[in-house]
């Protein structure tokens, strides 16, 4: 069995389309820029996922009455058991077209409140669980024009509410935990009895605080050895999910304060480097949360200050230990996102209280950038503030052009716009880090792709050509790939960034360069799914202009990259799977690149 990675490039010269103004500038300075994209998208963004067609699926719960956007035509959701509205002709999910800055209403039938998700190798969003009639449901959303939610009743063995999903190297999704669910299961189901099979996970029992929990939406990351790192409450394990065995128990995070829902902090797997080394290092960063007792205090009207600490641990070390750091701003319900250059953005949330209805206080308007490669004491940079509180049920995802899409905030049991401390928010805004400043334009790379097909395998050298109009610093060029994440409740599921091994870098023309990089070796490093591919120069990722054109192609593949390329937005797809798959690729622009990795 041989595995080949086929880099296919298709170039179309299209007439240029002028992009109209789409946003209102709020603030701009050295610490990033905020833009309001849409003042009202009809629903509050409790969950978000960027898909391969450069559109973001957004959805909220269904049992809160009318939203502010109607379903098309005569569509209505009829549910005799809905506690608020049995016939509902409004949408509780929308699709946001990033380039066109438009919204399309979608129809979700069952309740997706506090659910989870992951993108499958074929590009479909697999969304699981929720509340009430939705707690056993699997929903599928395909990234295609006019597509809508498809629902699989009883697709799950156990009810899943506040669970965490992770894509696995074999293409399955593992669903872990949820309220009063101390177990895990897989989707899709396969094998005798699989449809009714779930597996006990005693670690979730051990980390459950009675009447509080503090172990919902556990932080889960695929380690480089193929096992899962699972963090719940204040403890963590390395788990062999194939054999149901705990491989390692990590030390409790210093201080012992809870970091998971409802004492909600956030976490990321820091960028993976040295991918061809005998032992690739993996490191997890956990930030924020609420001190012990905060949830009970908040229920009684007393709001304790959030945690201002981060813990960092090398989960691949034989004897790992936590290293603690202090953030410049305390934060609960914050989101942590990997930026294309390997830095971490900490955004949203408050500085007192906990997650839960009406339990958070003191919005933190300023994002913070964490630079993991700097020395302790020099890693945090406070960014320019937004003007919109993003409290409980806020979300944030990385877009293909390097901006951060931010939405949501509804700390109420329903939509409430008046007479409350933090009204329900239906807007979308974008945060642009400083690497998108116009002053960096001459340092920003643009990728040039050859017009012919190139074949190579896992662990093979790949030539990437790009231009930089300014002076190139050859010692500060890298290529990264980022897995877009499913974001809800301050955790970005399936988020992953890899720094590809670099080799020869040489000029090939005026302001043009060729850089050889090596692809990942296995699905343990890069499991099947969609990735964004960037050339980084002096921490500035490749430029993606505003104009966009679309084409539709059919290829066998299972992993896609978004590539900024030669004055247009480009989708590049790579399959890192055990078998060939087929996927329609959308959202191509002036140039379109498709990388295909298949097993023959």
Coordinates of C-alpha atoms in Angstrom, one line a residue:
X1 CA 0.0 0.0 0.0
X2 CA 1.6 3.3 -1.1
X3 CA 0.4 6.7 -0.2
X4 CA 0.8 9.6 -2.7
X5 CA 0.2 13.3 -2.2
X6 CA -0.8 14.8 -5.5
X7 CA -0.5 18.6 -5.8
X8 CA -2.9 19.7 -8.6
X9 CA -3.1 23.2 -9.6
X10 CA -5.7 24.7 -11.9
X11 CA -5.5 28.3 -13.1
X12 CA -8.3 30.4 -14.4
X13 CA -7.9 34.0 -15.5
X14 CA -11.1 35.7 -14.4
X15 CA -12.1 39.3 -14.9
X16 CA -11.7 41.3 -11.7
X17 CA -14.8 42.0 -9.6
X18 CA -14.7 45.1 -7.3
X19 CA -15.7 44.3 -3.8
X20 CA -18.0 46.8 -2.2
X21 CA -17.7 48.1 1.3
X22 CA -18.9 45.6 3.8
X23 CA -18.1 46.8 7.2
X24 CA -17.8 49.8 9.6
X25 CA -14.5 50.5 11.3
X26 CA -14.6 50.9 15.1
X27 CA -11.0 51.2 16.1
X28 CA -7.6 50.9 14.4
X29 CA -4.1 51.2 15.9
X30 CA -1.0 49.1 16.6
X31 CA -2.9 46.6 18.7
X32 CA -5.3 45.3 16.0
X33 CA -8.4 46.6 14.3
X34 CA -12.1 45.9 14.9
X35 CA -14.8 46.0 12.2
X36 CA -18.6 45.4 12.6
X37 CA -19.5 43.1 9.7
X38 CA -23.2 42.6 10.3
X39 CA -25.3 44.4 13.0
X40 CA -27.9 41.6 13.0
X41 CA -27.6 38.1 11.5
X42 CA -30.9 37.0 13.0
X43 CA -29.5 34.5 15.6
X44 CA -27.0 34.7 18.4
X45 CA -23.9 32.8 17.5
X46 CA -23.6 30.1 20.1
X47 CA -21.8 27.8 17.8
X48 CA -19.6 28.5 14.7
X49 CA -17.6 26.5 12.2
X50 CA -15.7 27.6 9.0
X51 CA -16.2 25.2 6.1
X52 CA -14.3 24.6 2.9
X53 CA -16.5 26.9 0.8
X54 CA -15.4 29.9 2.8
X55 CA -18.7 30.1 4.6
X56 CA -19.3 29.9 8.3
X57 CA -22.2 27.8 9.8
X58 CA -23.7 29.5 12.8
X59 CA -26.4 28.2 15.1
X60 CA -28.2 28.8 18.4
X61 CA -30.8 26.8 20.3
X62 CA -34.3 26.2 19.0
X63 CA -36.5 26.4 22.1
X64 CA -36.4 30.1 22.8
X65 CA -39.2 31.3 20.5
X66 CA -38.8 33.4 17.4
X67 CA -35.4 34.5 16.1
X68 CA -35.0 37.6 14.0
X69 CA -34.6 35.9 10.6
X70 CA -37.4 34.0 8.8
X71 CA -37.0 30.7 7.0
X72 CA -37.4 30.9 3.2
X73 CA -40.7 30.3 1.5
X74 CA -43.3 28.6 3.6
X75 CA -41.0 26.6 5.7
X76 CA -41.8 26.2 9.4
X77 CA -40.5 24.0 12.2
X78 CA -43.4 22.2 13.8
X79 CA -42.7 20.7 17.3
X80 CA -45.6 19.9 19.6
X81 CA -43.2 19.6 22.5
X82 CA -41.5 22.9 22.1
X83 CA -42.0 24.8 25.4
X84 CA -42.2 28.2 23.7
X85 CA -43.4 28.0 20.1
X86 CA -44.8 24.9 18.6
X87 CA -44.9 26.3 15.0
X88 CA -41.8 28.3 14.4
X89 CA -41.2 29.9 10.9
X90 CA -37.9 31.6 11.9
X91 CA -34.4 30.2 11.5
X92 CA -32.1 29.2 14.4
X93 CA -29.1 28.6 12.1
X94 CA -27.6 30.6 9.4
X95 CA -24.8 30.4 6.8
X96 CA -22.5 33.4 6.7
X97 CA -20.7 34.0 3.3
X98 CA -17.4 35.6 4.4
X99 CA -16.6 37.2 1.0
X100 CA -20.1 38.4 0.1
X101 CA -20.8 39.4 3.7
X102 CA -24.3 37.9 3.4
X103 CA -26.5 35.6 5.5
X104 CA -28.6 32.6 4.4
X105 CA -31.2 31.1 6.8
X106 CA -31.0 27.4 7.5
X107 CA -33.5 25.0 9.0
X108 CA -32.5 22.9 11.9
X109 CA -35.3 20.7 13.2
X110 CA -34.1 19.5 16.7
X111 CA -32.6 21.4 19.6
X112 CA -28.8 22.1 19.1
X113 CA -28.5 23.9 22.5
X114 CA -24.9 23.4 23.9
X115 CA -23.9 20.8 21.4
X116 CA -20.6 19.8 19.7
X117 CA -19.1 19.2 16.3
X118 CA -16.2 18.3 14.0
X119 CA -15.6 18.4 10.2
X120 CA -15.3 14.9 8.7
X121 CA -12.7 14.0 6.1
X122 CA -15.2 14.5 3.3
X123 CA -15.7 18.1 4.3
X124 CA -19.1 17.6 5.9
X125 CA -19.8 19.2 9.3
X126 CA -20.8 16.4 11.7
X127 CA -22.7 18.0 14.5
X128 CA -23.8 16.0 17.6
X129 CA -26.3 16.2 20.5
X130 CA -28.0 19.1 22.1
X131 CA -31.0 19.2 24.5
X132 CA -34.4 17.5 24.6
X133 CA -35.4 16.2 21.2
X134 CA -31.9 16.9 20.0
X135 CA -29.7 15.1 22.6
X136 CA -29.4 11.9 20.6
X137 CA -29.3 13.5 17.1
X138 CA -26.5 13.6 14.6
X139 CA -26.8 16.4 12.1
X140 CA -24.8 16.7 8.9
X141 CA -24.2 20.0 6.9
X142 CA -22.6 19.7 3.5
X143 CA -20.7 22.7 2.2
X144 CA -22.5 23.3 -1.1
X145 CA -24.8 25.9 -2.6
X146 CA -28.3 25.7 -1.3
X147 CA -27.6 22.8 1.1
X148 CA -29.3 22.6 4.5
X149 CA -29.1 20.5 7.7
X150 CA -29.7 16.8 7.5
X151 CA -30.7 15.1 10.7
X152 CA -30.1 11.5 11.8
X153 CA -32.5 10.6 14.7
X154 CA -30.9 8.3 17.4
X155 CA -27.5 8.7 15.7
X156 CA -26.0 8.7 19.2
X157 CA -26.0 6.0 21.8
X158 CA -26.1 8.4 24.8
X159 CA -27.6 11.8 25.3
X160 CA -24.9 14.4 24.6
X161 CA -25.2 17.9 26.1
X162 CA -22.1 19.9 26.8
X163 CA -19.9 17.2 25.2
X164 CA -16.6 17.5 23.3
X165 CA -15.8 16.1 19.8
X166 CA -12.5 15.3 18.2
X167 CA -11.6 14.1 14.8
X168 CA -9.4 10.9 14.8
X169 CA -6.7 9.7 12.4
X170 CA -9.1 7.0 11.0
X171 CA -11.7 9.7 10.1
X172 CA -14.1 8.9 12.9
X173 CA -15.3 11.4 15.4
X174 CA -15.0 10.6 19.1
X175 CA -17.7 12.3 21.3
X176 CA -16.6 12.6 25.0
X177 CA -18.7 13.3 28.1
X178 CA -21.6 15.7 28.4
X179 CA -24.0 16.3 31.3
X180 CA -24.2 13.2 33.5
X181 CA -22.4 11.2 30.8
X182 CA -19.2 9.7 32.1
X183 CA -18.4 7.9 28.8
X184 CA -17.6 8.3 25.2
X185 CA -18.7 6.9 21.8
X186 CA -17.8 7.2 18.1
X187 CA -19.4 8.3 14.9
X188 CA -20.0 6.9 12.4
X189 CA -20.9 3.6 14.0
X190 CA -19.3 0.4 12.6
X191 CA -19.2 -3.2 13.5
X192 CA -21.6 -5.5 15.4
X193 CA -23.5 -3.8 18.2
X194 CA -21.8 -0.4 17.5
X195 CA -25.1 1.4 17.2
X196 CA -25.8 0.8 20.9
X197 CA -22.2 0.9 22.2
X198 CA -20.6 3.5 24.4
X199 CA -17.6 3.2 26.6
X200 CA -17.1 4.1 30.3
X201 CA -14.6 6.8 31.2
X202 CA -14.1 6.9 35.0
X203 CA -12.0 10.0 34.7
X204 CA -15.1 12.0 34.1
X205 CA -16.7 10.6 37.3
X206 CA -13.6 11.6 39.2
X207 CA -13.5 15.2 37.9
X208 CA -17.2 15.8 38.5
X209 CA -17.9 18.4 41.3
X210 CA -21.3 17.5 42.8
X211 CA -24.0 20.0 42.0
X212 CA -21.5 22.1 40.0
X213 CA -19.8 19.7 37.5
X214 CA -16.7 21.8 36.3
X215 CA -15.9 19.0 33.9
X216 CA -18.3 19.8 31.0
X217 CA -16.9 20.6 27.5
X218 CA -13.5 18.9 28.5
X219 CA -10.5 20.1 26.6
X220 CA -9.4 17.3 24.2
X221 CA -6.4 17.2 21.9
X222 CA -4.9 14.4 19.8
X223 CA -1.3 13.9 21.0
X224 CA 1.5 13.1 18.5
X225 CA 1.5 9.4 19.7
X226 CA -2.1 8.9 18.7
X227 CA -3.5 9.0 22.2
X228 CA -5.9 11.7 23.5
X229 CA -5.0 14.4 26.0
X230 CA -8.2 15.0 28.1
X231 CA -8.4 17.9 30.6
X232 CA -11.5 18.2 32.9
X233 CA -11.9 20.4 35.9
X234 CA -8.3 20.7 37.1
X235 CA -6.9 17.4 36.1
X236 CA -5.8 15.6 32.9
X237 CA -4.9 12.2 31.5
X238 CA -3.4 10.7 28.3
X239 CA -6.0 8.3 27.1
X240 CA -5.7 5.3 24.7
X241 CA -9.3 5.5 23.2
X242 CA -8.8 2.3 21.2
X243 CA -8.2 0.2 24.2
X244 CA -10.0 2.2 26.8
X245 CA -6.9 2.7 28.9
X246 CA -5.3 5.6 30.8
X247 CA -1.7 5.8 29.6
X248 CA -0.7 8.6 31.9
X249 CA -2.1 10.8 34.6
X250 CA -0.7 14.3 34.6
X251 CA -0.1 16.4 37.7
X252 CA -3.1 18.6 38.8
X253 CA -2.8 22.1 37.5
X254 CA -1.2 24.2 40.3
X255 CA -3.7 26.0 42.5
X256 CA -6.3 23.3 41.9
X257 CA -8.9 25.8 40.5
X258 CA -11.4 24.5 37.9
X259 CA -10.9 25.5 34.3
X260 CA -13.9 23.7 32.5
X261 CA -17.6 24.6 32.3
X262 CA -19.1 26.3 34.2
X263 CA -15.9 27.7 35.6
X264 CA -14.9 28.2 32.0
X265 CA -11.4 28.8 30.9
X266 CA -10.0 27.7 27.5
X267 CA -7.1 25.7 26.1
X268 CA -5.0 25.1 22.9
X269 CA -2.5 22.6 21.7
X270 CA 0.5 24.8 20.9
X271 CA 2.0 24.7 17.4
X272 CA 3.6 21.3 16.5
X273 CA 7.1 21.7 15.1
X274 CA 10.0 19.4 14.1
X275 CA 7.4 17.0 12.5
X276 CA 10.0 14.6 11.2
X277 CA 11.8 14.3 14.5
X278 CA 11.9 10.9 16.2
X279 CA 9.8 12.5 19.0
X280 CA 7.8 15.6 18.1
X281 CA 7.1 17.7 21.1
X282 CA 3.4 18.5 22.1
X283 CA 2.5 21.2 24.5
X284 CA -0.9 22.3 25.9
X285 CA -1.7 25.8 27.2
X286 CA -4.7 26.3 29.6
X287 CA -5.7 29.9 30.5
X288 CA -8.3 31.5 32.6
X289 CA -11.3 30.1 34.4
X290 CA -12.9 30.7 37.8
X291 CA -11.7 30.0 41.4
X292 CA -13.2 27.2 43.4
X293 CA -16.6 28.2 44.7
X294 CA -17.3 30.8 42.0
X295 CA -20.3 29.1 40.5
X296 CA -22.1 28.7 43.9
X297 CA -21.2 32.3 44.7
X298 CA -22.5 33.6 41.4
X299 CA -25.8 31.8 41.9
X300 CA -26.1 33.7 45.2
X301 CA -25.4 37.1 43.6
X302 CA -21.7 37.4 44.5
X303 CA -19.3 37.4 41.6
X304 CA -15.7 36.4 42.3
X305 CA -12.9 37.7 40.2
X306 CA -11.8 35.3 37.4
X307 CA -8.4 33.5 37.2
X308 CA -5.5 35.4 35.7
X309 CA -3.2 32.4 35.3
X310 CA -2.2 30.1 32.4
X311 CA -0.7 26.6 32.8
X312 CA 1.6 25.2 30.2
X313 CA 2.6 21.5 30.1
X314 CA 4.6 19.4 27.6
X315 CA 2.3 16.4 27.3
X316 CA 4.8 14.4 25.3
X317 CA 7.5 14.5 28.0
X318 CA 8.1 11.4 30.1
X319 CA 7.7 13.4 33.4
X320 CA 5.7 16.5 32.5
X321 CA 5.2 19.4 34.9
X322 CA 3.0 22.5 34.7
X323 CA 4.6 25.9 34.2
X324 CA 2.4 28.7 35.4
X325 CA 2.2 32.2 33.9
X326 CA 0.2 35.4 34.7
X327 CA -2.0 37.0 32.2
X328 CA -2.3 40.8 32.1
X329 CA -6.1 40.5 32.3
X330 CA -8.1 38.0 34.3
X331 CA -10.6 36.2 32.2
X332 CA -13.5 33.6 32.4
X333 CA -15.4 32.5 29.2
X334 CA -12.5 33.5 27.0
X335 CA -11.7 31.9 23.7
X336 CA -8.2 30.9 22.6
X337 CA -7.4 30.7 18.9
X338 CA -4.2 29.8 17.1
X339 CA -3.2 32.5 14.7
X340 CA -1.5 31.5 11.4
X341 CA 1.9 32.7 12.7
X342 CA 1.7 30.4 15.7
X343 CA 0.7 33.0 18.3
X344 CA -2.4 32.5 20.4
X345 CA -5.3 35.0 20.6
X346 CA -7.3 35.2 23.8
X347 CA -10.6 37.0 23.2
X348 CA -14.1 37.4 24.6
X349 CA -15.4 36.8 28.1
X350 CA -15.6 38.6 31.5
X351 CA -13.4 39.2 34.5
X352 CA -15.8 37.9 37.2
X353 CA -18.4 35.2 37.8
X354 CA -18.8 32.1 35.7
X355 CA -20.5 30.7 32.7
X356 CA -24.3 30.1 32.9
X357 CA -27.3 32.3 32.7
X358 CA -26.7 35.7 34.3
X359 CA -23.6 34.5 36.2
X360 CA -20.9 36.5 34.4
X361 CA -19.8 40.1 35.0
X362 CA -17.3 42.8 33.9
X363 CA -16.7 42.2 30.1
X364 CA -13.1 42.0 29.0
X365 CA -13.1 44.1 25.8
X366 CA -9.4 43.8 25.1
X367 CA -8.0 40.7 23.4
X368 CA -4.6 39.5 24.3
X369 CA -2.0 37.9 22.1
X370 CA 0.2 35.2 23.6
X371 CA 3.6 34.6 21.9
X372 CA 4.7 31.1 23.0
X373 CA 8.2 31.3 21.7
X374 CA 9.2 34.4 23.8
X375 CA 10.6 34.2 27.3
X376 CA 8.2 34.1 30.3
X377 CA 7.3 37.7 31.2
X378 CA 7.4 38.9 27.6
X379 CA 4.7 36.7 26.0
X380 CA 1.5 38.7 26.5
X381 CA 0.4 41.8 24.4
X382 CA -2.9 43.6 25.1
X383 CA -4.8 44.5 21.9
X384 CA -7.2 47.2 21.0
X385 CA -10.7 46.8 22.6
X386 CA -14.0 46.1 21.0
X387 CA -17.1 48.0 22.2
X388 CA -19.4 45.0 22.3
X389 CA -19.6 42.8 25.4
X390 CA -19.0 39.1 24.5
X391 CA -20.1 37.2 27.5
X392 CA -21.7 33.7 27.9
X393 CA -22.5 32.0 24.6
X394 CA -20.0 34.0 22.6
X395 CA -17.9 32.5 19.8
X396 CA -14.8 33.2 17.7
X397 CA -13.2 31.4 14.7
X398 CA -10.2 32.0 12.5
X399 CA -11.1 33.0 8.9
X400 CA -9.1 32.2 5.8
X401 CA -7.7 35.7 5.4
X402 CA -6.3 35.8 8.9
X403 CA -9.1 37.8 10.6
X404 CA -11.0 36.5 13.6
X405 CA -14.8 36.3 13.2
X406 CA -16.5 37.1 16.5
X407 CA -20.2 36.7 17.4
X408 CA -22.7 35.8 20.0
X409 CA -23.3 36.7 23.6
X410 CA -26.6 35.7 25.2
X411 CA -26.5 35.1 28.9
X412 CA -30.2 34.8 29.1
X413 CA -32.7 31.9 28.9
X414 CA -34.2 33.4 25.7
X415 CA -33.6 36.5 23.6
X416 CA -33.6 39.6 25.8
X417 CA -32.7 43.0 24.3
X418 CA -33.9 45.5 26.9
X419 CA -33.7 46.0 30.7
X420 CA -30.8 43.6 31.2
X421 CA -27.1 44.1 32.0
X422 CA -25.9 42.4 28.8
X423 CA -28.5 42.3 26.1
X424 CA -28.6 39.4 23.6
X425 CA -26.3 40.2 20.8
X426 CA -26.9 39.2 17.1
X427 CA -24.0 41.0 15.5
X428 CA -20.8 39.7 13.8
X429 CA -17.6 41.6 14.0
X430 CA -14.0 40.9 12.9
X431 CA -10.8 41.4 14.7
X432 CA -7.7 42.0 12.5
X433 CA -4.4 41.4 14.2
X434 CA -1.5 43.8 13.4
X435 CA -0.1 41.4 10.8
X436 CA -3.0 42.7 8.5
X437 CA -2.0 46.3 8.9
X438 CA -1.3 48.1 5.6
X439 CA 2.2 49.0 6.8
X440 CA 3.0 45.3 6.5
X441 CA 1.9 45.0 2.8
X442 CA 5.4 44.9 1.3
X443 CA 6.4 42.1 3.7
X444 CA 3.3 40.0 3.2
X445 CA 3.9 36.9 1.0
X446 CA 1.7 35.9 -2.0
X447 CA 1.9 32.2 -3.0
X448 CA 2.6 31.4 -6.6
X449 CA 1.6 27.9 -7.7
X450 CA 2.8 26.0 -10.9
X451 CA 0.2 25.2 -13.5
X452 CA 1.1 21.6 -13.7
X453 CA 0.5 18.6 -11.5
X454 CA 3.1 17.5 -9.0
X455 CA 3.2 14.2 -7.1
X456 CA 4.8 13.4 -3.8
X457 CA 4.2 11.3 -0.7
X458 CA 4.1 11.7 3.0
X459 CA 7.3 13.0 4.4
X460 CA 8.4 14.3 1.0
X461 CA 9.8 17.6 0.0
X462 CA 7.3 20.1 -1.6
X463 CA 8.3 23.2 -3.5
X464 CA 6.3 26.4 -2.5
X465 CA 6.8 29.5 -4.6
X466 CA 5.8 32.9 -3.3
X467 CA 6.6 36.6 -3.8
X468 CA 7.5 39.4 -1.3
X469 CA 7.8 42.9 -2.7
X470 CA 9.9 44.2 0.2
X471 CA 13.2 42.9 1.5
X472 CA 13.0 39.2 2.4
X473 CA 14.4 38.0 5.7
X474 CA 15.3 34.4 4.7
X475 CA 15.7 33.4 8.4
X476 CA 12.1 34.3 9.1
X477 CA 10.1 32.4 6.5
X478 CA 7.9 29.4 7.4
X479 CA 4.9 27.5 6.1
X480 CA 2.1 26.6 8.5
X481 CA -1.2 24.7 8.3
X482 CA -4.1 25.3 10.6
X483 CA -7.2 23.1 11.1
X484 CA -10.3 25.3 11.4
X485 CA -12.1 24.6 14.6
X486 CA -15.7 24.1 15.8
X487 CA -16.2 26.8 18.5
X488 CA -18.6 26.9 21.3
X489 CA -18.5 27.6 25.0
X490 CA -14.9 29.0 25.0
X491 CA -13.4 25.9 23.4
X492 CA -12.3 25.4 19.8
X493 CA -12.6 21.7 19.1
X494 CA -10.2 20.1 16.6
X495 CA -8.0 23.2 16.5
X496 CA -4.4 22.4 15.3
X497 CA -1.4 24.2 13.8
X498 CA 1.6 22.5 12.3
X499 CA 4.9 24.2 11.2
X500 CA 6.2 22.3 8.2
X501 CA 9.8 21.5 8.1
X502 CA 11.7 23.9 5.9
X503 CA 14.6 23.2 3.6
X504 CA 16.2 25.2 0.8
X505 CA 15.0 28.7 0.1
X506 CA 16.2 30.4 -3.0
X507 CA 15.2 33.3 -5.3
X508 CA 13.6 32.3 -8.6
X509 CA 12.9 35.7 -10.1
X510 CA 12.2 39.3 -9.2
X511 CA 10.8 39.3 -5.7
X512 CA 10.0 35.6 -6.2
X513 CA 11.2 32.7 -4.1
X514 CA 11.0 28.9 -3.9
X515 CA 10.8 27.3 -0.5
X516 CA 11.0 23.5 0.0
X517 CA 9.0 22.1 2.9
X518 CA 8.2 18.6 4.0
X519 CA 4.7 17.2 4.5
X520 CA 3.6 15.6 7.8
X521 CA 4.3 11.9 8.2
X522 CA 1.1 10.5 9.7
X523 CA -2.5 11.1 10.7
X524 CA -1.4 11.3 14.3
X525 CA 0.2 14.6 13.3
X526 CA -2.4 15.8 10.8
X527 CA -5.7 13.9 11.0
X528 CA -8.1 14.0 8.1
X529 CA -9.8 17.4 7.9
X530 CA -9.6 20.9 6.5
X531 CA -6.6 23.0 7.0
X532 CA -5.6 26.6 6.1
X533 CA -2.1 26.8 4.5
X534 CA 0.0 29.9 5.0
X535 CA 3.5 31.2 4.1
X536 CA 4.7 33.2 7.0
X537 CA 7.3 36.0 6.7
X538 CA 8.4 37.9 9.8
X539 CA 5.3 36.6 11.5
X540 CA 3.1 38.0 8.7
X541 CA 0.9 35.4 7.0
X542 CA 0.2 35.3 3.3
X543 CA -2.1 38.0 1.9
X544 CA -5.7 37.3 0.9
X545 CA -7.4 40.2 -0.9
X546 CA -11.2 40.8 -0.8
X547 CA -12.4 39.8 -4.3
X548 CA -13.6 36.3 -4.7
X549 CA -14.8 34.1 -7.5
X550 CA -16.2 30.6 -7.3
X551 CA -15.9 27.4 -9.4
X552 CA -17.0 23.9 -8.7
X553 CA -14.7 20.9 -9.2
X554 CA -14.8 17.2 -8.3
X555 CA -11.7 15.4 -7.0
X556 CA -10.9 12.4 -4.8
X557 CA -9.7 14.0 -1.6
X558 CA -10.2 14.3 2.1
X559 CA -8.2 17.2 3.5
X560 CA -8.4 20.8 2.2
X561 CA -6.3 23.9 2.7
X562 CA -7.2 27.5 2.2
X563 CA -4.5 29.3 0.3
X564 CA -4.1 33.0 -0.3
X565 CA -2.7 33.2 -3.8
X566 CA -1.7 35.9 -6.4
X567 CA -4.4 38.4 -5.8
X568 CA -7.2 36.0 -5.0
X569 CA -8.6 33.7 -2.4
X570 CA -7.8 30.0 -3.1
X571 CA -8.9 26.7 -1.7
X572 CA -6.3 24.0 -1.6
X573 CA -7.2 20.5 -0.6
X574 CA -5.1 17.8 0.8
X575 CA -6.2 14.3 1.8
X576 CA -4.4 12.7 4.7
X577 CA -6.6 9.7 5.0
X578 CA -6.5 5.9 4.7
X579 CA -8.7 5.8 1.6
X580 CA -9.7 7.9 -1.4
X581 CA -12.7 10.1 -1.0
X582 CA -14.6 12.5 -3.2
X583 CA -15.4 16.0 -2.4
X584 CA -16.8 19.0 -4.3
X585 CA -14.6 22.0 -3.8
X586 CA -16.1 25.4 -3.8
X587 CA -15.0 29.0 -3.2
X588 CA -12.2 29.1 -5.7
X589 CA -10.9 32.4 -7.0
X590 CA -8.5 33.9 -9.5
X591 CA -6.2 30.9 -9.1
X592 CA -7.3 27.6 -7.6
X593 CA -5.0 25.0 -6.0
X594 CA -5.9 21.6 -4.9
X595 CA -3.6 19.2 -3.1
X596 CA -4.7 15.6 -3.1
X597 CA -3.3 12.9 -0.9
X598 CA -4.7 9.5 -1.5
X599 CA -3.9 5.9 -0.8
X600 CA -3.5 3.7 -3.8

